PDB file of C-alpha atoms and ligand atoms in Angstrom:
ATOM      1  CA  MET A 488      -0.055   0.046  -0.030  1.00 54.00           C
ATOM      2  CA  LEU A 489       2.705   2.412   1.096  1.00 56.00           C
ATOM      3  CA  LYS A 490       4.999   1.210  -1.570  1.00 63.00           C
ATOM      4  CA  ARG A 491       2.467   1.818  -4.332  1.00 67.00           C
ATOM      5  CA  ARG A 492       2.017   5.471  -3.183  1.00 64.00           C
ATOM      6  CA  THR A 493       5.645   6.372  -2.835  1.00 61.00           C
ATOM      7  CA  PRO A 494       6.391   7.355  -6.484  1.00 60.00           C
ATOM      8  CA  LEU A 495       3.322   9.684  -6.399  1.00 55.00           C
ATOM      9  CA  LEU A 496       4.422  11.192  -3.083  1.00 52.00           C
ATOM     10  CA  LEU A 497       7.902  11.842  -4.512  1.00 52.00           C
ATOM     11  CA  ILE A 498       6.444  13.541  -7.582  1.00 52.00           C
ATOM     12  CA  PHE A 499       4.380  15.635  -5.437  1.00 50.00           C
ATOM     13  CA  LEU A 500       7.222  16.595  -3.146  1.00 49.00           C
ATOM     14  CA  SER A 501       9.553  17.399  -6.045  1.00 53.00           C
ATOM     15  CA  LEU A 502       6.754  19.653  -7.611  1.00 46.00           C
ATOM     16  CA  LEU A 503       6.480  21.267  -4.177  1.00 49.00           C
ATOM     17  CA  PHE A 504      10.170  22.094  -3.934  1.00 53.00           C
ATOM     18  CA  ALA A 505      10.439  23.109  -7.559  1.00 50.00           C
ATOM     19  CA  CYS A 506       7.847  25.756  -6.940  1.00 48.00           C
ATOM     20  CA  SER A 507       9.171  26.970  -3.636  1.00 51.00           C
ATOM     21  CA  GLY A 508      11.377  29.592  -5.089  1.00 48.00           C
ATOM     22  CA  GLU A 509      14.413  28.072  -6.762  1.00 49.00           C
ATOM     23  CA  SER A 510      16.706  31.008  -6.320  1.00 56.00           C
ATOM     24  CA  GLU A 511      16.292  30.846  -2.574  1.00 61.00           C
ATOM     25  CA  SER A 512      16.952  27.088  -2.257  1.00 62.00           C
ATOM     26  CA  MET A 513      19.971  27.332  -4.523  1.00 69.00           C
ATOM     27  CA  ARG A 514      21.585  30.057  -2.440  1.00 79.00           C
ATOM     28  CA  LEU A 515      24.360  29.084  -0.153  1.00 83.00           C
ATOM     29  CA  PRO A 516      23.759  29.836   3.444  1.00 86.00           C
ATOM     30  CA  SER A 517      25.901  32.845   4.584  1.00 88.00           C
ATOM     31  CA  GLY A 518      25.794  31.973   8.261  1.00 87.00           C
ATOM     32  CA  PRO A 519      26.517  28.764  10.217  1.00 90.00           C
ATOM     33  CA  THR A 520      24.459  25.684   9.597  1.00 92.00           C
ATOM     34  CA  THR A 521      25.515  23.746  12.753  1.00 92.00           C
ATOM     35  CA  PRO A 522      25.160  25.387  16.213  1.00 94.00           C
ATOM     36  CA  ALA A 523      28.495  25.923  18.046  1.00 92.00           C
ATOM     37  CA  ASP A 524      26.819  25.030  21.421  1.00 94.00           C
ATOM     38  CA  ALA A 525      26.436  21.277  21.793  1.00 96.00           C
ATOM     39  CA  SER A 526      23.128  21.505  23.804  1.00 96.00           C
ATOM     40  CA  VAL A 527      21.504  23.828  21.138  1.00 96.00           C
ATOM     41  CA  ALA A 528      22.839  21.494  18.423  1.00 97.00           C
ATOM     42  CA  GLU A 529      21.123  18.574  20.174  1.00 97.00           C
ATOM     43  CA  LEU A 530      17.675  20.382  20.160  1.00 98.00           C
ATOM     44  CA  TYR A 531      18.151  21.679  16.663  1.00 98.00           C
ATOM     45  CA  ASN A 532      19.117  18.337  15.097  1.00 97.00           C
ATOM     46  CA  ARG A 533      15.956  16.690  16.419  1.00 97.00           C
ATOM     47  CA  SER A 534      13.474  19.338  15.697  1.00 97.00           C
ATOM     48  CA  CYS A 535      13.904  22.569  13.671  1.00 98.00           C
ATOM     49  CA  ARG A 536      16.526  20.954  11.373  1.00 97.00           C
ATOM     50  CA  SER A 537      14.013  18.697   9.555  1.00 96.00           C
ATOM     51  CA  CYS A 538      12.424  21.808   8.101  1.00 97.00           C
ATOM     52  CA  HIS A 539      14.753  24.589   8.334  1.00 97.00           C
ATOM     53  CA  ALA A 540      17.921  22.910   6.852  1.00 96.00           C
ATOM     54  CA  GLN A 541      16.331  22.509   3.490  1.00 93.00           C
ATOM     55  CA  GLY A 542      13.683  25.184   3.693  1.00 91.00           C
ATOM     56  CA  ALA A 543      10.789  22.768   3.503  1.00 88.00           C
ATOM     57  CA  GLY A 544       7.461  24.335   3.016  1.00 89.00           C
ATOM     58  CA  TRP A 545       8.839  27.842   2.708  1.00 92.00           C
ATOM     59  CA  ALA A 546      10.628  27.669   5.943  1.00 97.00           C
ATOM     60  CA  PRO A 547      13.424  30.280   6.048  1.00 97.00           C
ATOM     61  CA  ARG A 548      16.686  28.173   5.747  1.00 97.00           C
ATOM     62  CA  THR A 549      19.104  27.907   8.512  1.00 97.00           C
ATOM     63  CA  GLY A 550      22.030  30.306   8.009  1.00 96.00           C
ATOM     64  CA  ASP A 551      20.349  32.049   5.099  1.00 96.00           C
ATOM     65  CA  ARG A 552      20.590  35.589   6.465  1.00 95.00           C
ATOM     66  CA  GLU A 553      18.698  37.122   3.450  1.00 95.00           C
ATOM     67  CA  ALA A 554      15.781  34.740   3.958  1.00 95.00           C
ATOM     68  CA  TRP A 555      15.729  35.691   7.689  1.00 97.00           C
ATOM     69  CA  ALA A 556      16.072  39.402   7.302  1.00 97.00           C
ATOM     70  CA  SER A 557      12.177  40.052   6.861  1.00 96.00           C
ATOM     71  CA  ARG A 558      11.523  37.779   9.756  1.00 98.00           C
ATOM     72  CA  LEU A 559      13.882  39.442  12.036  1.00 97.00           C
ATOM     73  CA  GLN A 560      12.233  42.744  11.372  1.00 97.00           C
ATOM     74  CA  LYS A 561       9.113  41.514  13.276  1.00 97.00           C
ATOM     75  CA  GLY A 562      11.131  41.588  16.416  1.00 97.00           C
ATOM     76  CA  ASN A 563      12.398  38.802  18.683  1.00 96.00           C
ATOM     77  CA  ALA A 564       9.160  38.762  20.825  1.00 98.00           C
ATOM     78  CA  VAL A 565       7.050  38.036  17.705  1.00 98.00           C
ATOM     79  CA  LEU A 566       9.252  35.432  16.405  1.00 98.00           C
ATOM     80  CA  LEU A 567       9.404  33.679  19.840  1.00 98.00           C
ATOM     81  CA  GLU A 568       5.507  33.949  20.022  1.00 98.00           C
ATOM     82  CA  HIS A 569       5.200  32.390  16.477  1.00 98.00           C
ATOM     83  CA  THR A 570       7.568  29.601  17.483  1.00 98.00           C
ATOM     84  CA  ILE A 571       5.616  28.750  20.646  1.00 98.00           C
ATOM     85  CA  ASN A 572       2.041  29.008  19.089  1.00 98.00           C
ATOM     86  CA  GLY A 573       2.929  28.162  15.594  1.00 98.00           C
ATOM     87  CA  PHE A 574       2.745  30.424  12.392  1.00 97.00           C
ATOM     88  CA  LYS A 575       1.234  29.247   9.017  1.00 96.00           C
ATOM     89  CA  GLY A 576       3.424  26.182   8.076  1.00 95.00           C
ATOM     90  CA  MET A 577       5.436  26.472  11.201  1.00 97.00           C
ATOM     91  CA  PRO A 578       4.172  23.986  13.754  1.00 97.00           C
ATOM     92  CA  PRO A 579       3.659  25.060  17.511  1.00 98.00           C
ATOM     93  CA  MET A 580       6.909  24.528  19.489  1.00 98.00           C
ATOM     94  CA  GLY A 581       8.600  23.762  16.205  1.00 98.00           C
ATOM     95  CA  MET A 582       8.195  20.184  17.206  1.00 96.00           C
ATOM     96  CA  CYS A 583      10.495  20.518  20.167  1.00 98.00           C
ATOM     97  CA  PHE A 584       8.068  19.994  23.161  1.00 97.00           C
ATOM     98  CA  ASP A 585      10.631  20.084  25.822  1.00 97.00           C
ATOM     99  CA  CYS A 586      12.273  23.354  24.689  1.00 98.00           C
ATOM    100  CA  ASN A 587      11.858  26.439  26.909  1.00 98.00           C
ATOM    101  CA  GLU A 588      11.835  30.102  25.802  1.00 98.00           C
ATOM    102  CA  GLU A 589      15.548  30.415  26.381  1.00 98.00           C
ATOM    103  CA  ASP A 590      16.196  27.373  24.110  1.00 98.00           C
ATOM    104  CA  PHE A 591      13.990  28.934  21.415  1.00 98.00           C
ATOM    105  CA  THR A 592      15.650  32.249  21.637  1.00 98.00           C
ATOM    106  CA  LYS A 593      19.089  30.514  21.081  1.00 98.00           C
ATOM    107  CA  LEU A 594      17.702  28.395  18.270  1.00 98.00           C
ATOM    108  CA  ILE A 595      16.193  31.395  16.393  1.00 98.00           C
ATOM    109  CA  SER A 596      19.365  33.499  16.795  1.00 97.00           C
ATOM    110  CA  PHE A 597      21.448  30.603  15.499  1.00 97.00           C
ATOM    111  CA  MET A 598      19.117  29.808  12.610  1.00 98.00           C
ATOM    112  CA  SER A 599      18.862  33.448  11.514  1.00 97.00           C
ATOM    113  CA  GLY A 600      22.573  33.674  11.187  1.00 94.00           C
ATOM    114  CA  GLY A 601      23.678  34.449  14.684  1.00 80.00           C
TER     115      GLY A 601
HETATM  116  C1  HEC B 108       7.485  20.853  10.360  1.00 54.04           C
HETATM  117  C2  HEC B 108       8.440  21.885   9.793  1.00 54.04           C
HETATM  118  C3  HEC B 108       9.034  22.860  10.822  1.00 54.04           C
HETATM  119  C4  HEC B 108       9.776  22.613  11.984  1.00 54.04           C
HETATM  120  C5  HEC B 108      10.037  21.230  12.656  1.00 54.04           C
HETATM  121  C6  HEC B 108      10.220  23.955  12.467  1.00 54.04           C
HETATM  122  N1  HEC B 108       9.736  24.859  11.640  1.00 54.04           N
HETATM  123 FE1  HEC B 108      10.044  26.863  11.955  1.00 54.04          FE
HETATM  124  N2  HEC B 108       8.996  27.314  10.220  1.00 54.04           N
HETATM  125  C7  HEC B 108       8.473  26.332   9.404  1.00 54.04           C
HETATM  126  C8  HEC B 108       7.855  26.986   8.223  1.00 54.04           C
HETATM  127  C9  HEC B 108       7.188  26.309   7.123  1.00 54.04           C
HETATM  128  C10 HEC B 108       8.077  28.442   8.529  1.00 54.04           C
HETATM  129  C11 HEC B 108       7.596  29.526   7.486  1.00 54.04           C
HETATM  130  C12 HEC B 108       6.085  29.925   7.870  1.00 54.04           C
HETATM  131  C13 HEC B 108       5.663  30.984   6.894  1.00 54.04           C
HETATM  132  O1  HEC B 108       6.020  32.234   7.032  1.00 54.04           O
HETATM  133  O2  HEC B 108       4.917  30.617   6.035  1.00 54.04           O
HETATM  134  C14 HEC B 108       8.724  28.527   9.749  1.00 54.04           C
HETATM  135  C15 HEC B 108       9.082  29.708  10.241  1.00 54.04           C
HETATM  136  C16 HEC B 108       9.769  29.803  11.394  1.00 54.04           C
HETATM  137  C17 HEC B 108      10.125  31.143  12.078  1.00 54.04           C
HETATM  138  C18 HEC B 108       9.646  32.494  11.484  1.00 54.04           C
HETATM  139  C19 HEC B 108       8.257  32.922  12.019  1.00 54.04           C
HETATM  140  C20 HEC B 108       7.835  34.352  11.544  1.00 54.04           C
HETATM  141  O3  HEC B 108       7.217  34.874  12.249  1.00 54.04           O
HETATM  142  O4  HEC B 108       8.293  34.633  10.485  1.00 54.04           O
HETATM  143  C21 HEC B 108      10.737  30.906  13.239  1.00 54.04           C
HETATM  144  C22 HEC B 108      11.271  31.860  14.247  1.00 54.04           C
HETATM  145  C23 HEC B 108      10.940  29.449  13.329  1.00 54.04           C
HETATM  146  N3  HEC B 108      10.236  28.958  12.300  1.00 54.04           N
HETATM  147  C24 HEC B 108      11.523  28.865  14.327  1.00 54.04           C
HETATM  148  C25 HEC B 108      11.671  27.447  14.513  1.00 54.04           C
HETATM  149  C26 HEC B 108      12.292  26.736  15.647  1.00 54.04           C
HETATM  150  C27 HEC B 108      13.100  27.519  16.703  1.00 54.04           C
HETATM  151  C28 HEC B 108      12.141  25.428  15.325  1.00 54.04           C
HETATM  152  C29 HEC B 108      12.639  24.306  16.251  1.00 54.04           C
HETATM  153  C30 HEC B 108      12.399  24.303  17.638  1.00 54.04           C
HETATM  154  C31 HEC B 108      11.369  25.265  14.172  1.00 54.04           C
HETATM  155  N4  HEC B 108      11.115  26.445  13.599  1.00 54.04           N
HETATM  156  C32 HEC B 108      10.864  24.008  13.604  1.00 54.04           C
HETATM  157  C33 HEC B 108       8.553  24.946   9.540  1.00 54.04           C
HETATM  158  C34 HEC B 108       9.084  24.358  10.632  1.00 54.04           C
END
């Protein structure tokens, strides 16, 4: 059942990525893509990374300062609030249910280029 559907799913996903702004996904990140702090890295690798490393579903890519510029203009309080409560394709808590506000602040700062 799952096997039969896999090719269709792959086609759908490749279309999704093809349409999600090629120039943005082709651009190399200008900031770090791995957190320097080991505890932040641990949280990042098991939550935010799955979407933000590749920019899945229009997520601003980790280390892509250009993609983050308009987000940062909203201010840290708004970004923190959107991380906790979710925002469009961004799931509440960014799938890190044991992260606290301080963790999120560190993760956002790292992902947006430090
Ligand atoms: C399931 C995928 C997914 C995961 C996991 C995820 N994000 Fe996101 N995130 C998104 C998407 C998609 C957007 C873009 C939403 C939009 O603007 O359409 C986003 C946007 C954001 C924004 C910008 C919000 C704004 O107001 O512009 C922040 C901050 C953010 N994510 C932080 C995080 C953090 C921190 C984590 C890990 C704890 C995380 N995300 C995990 C998908 C994800």
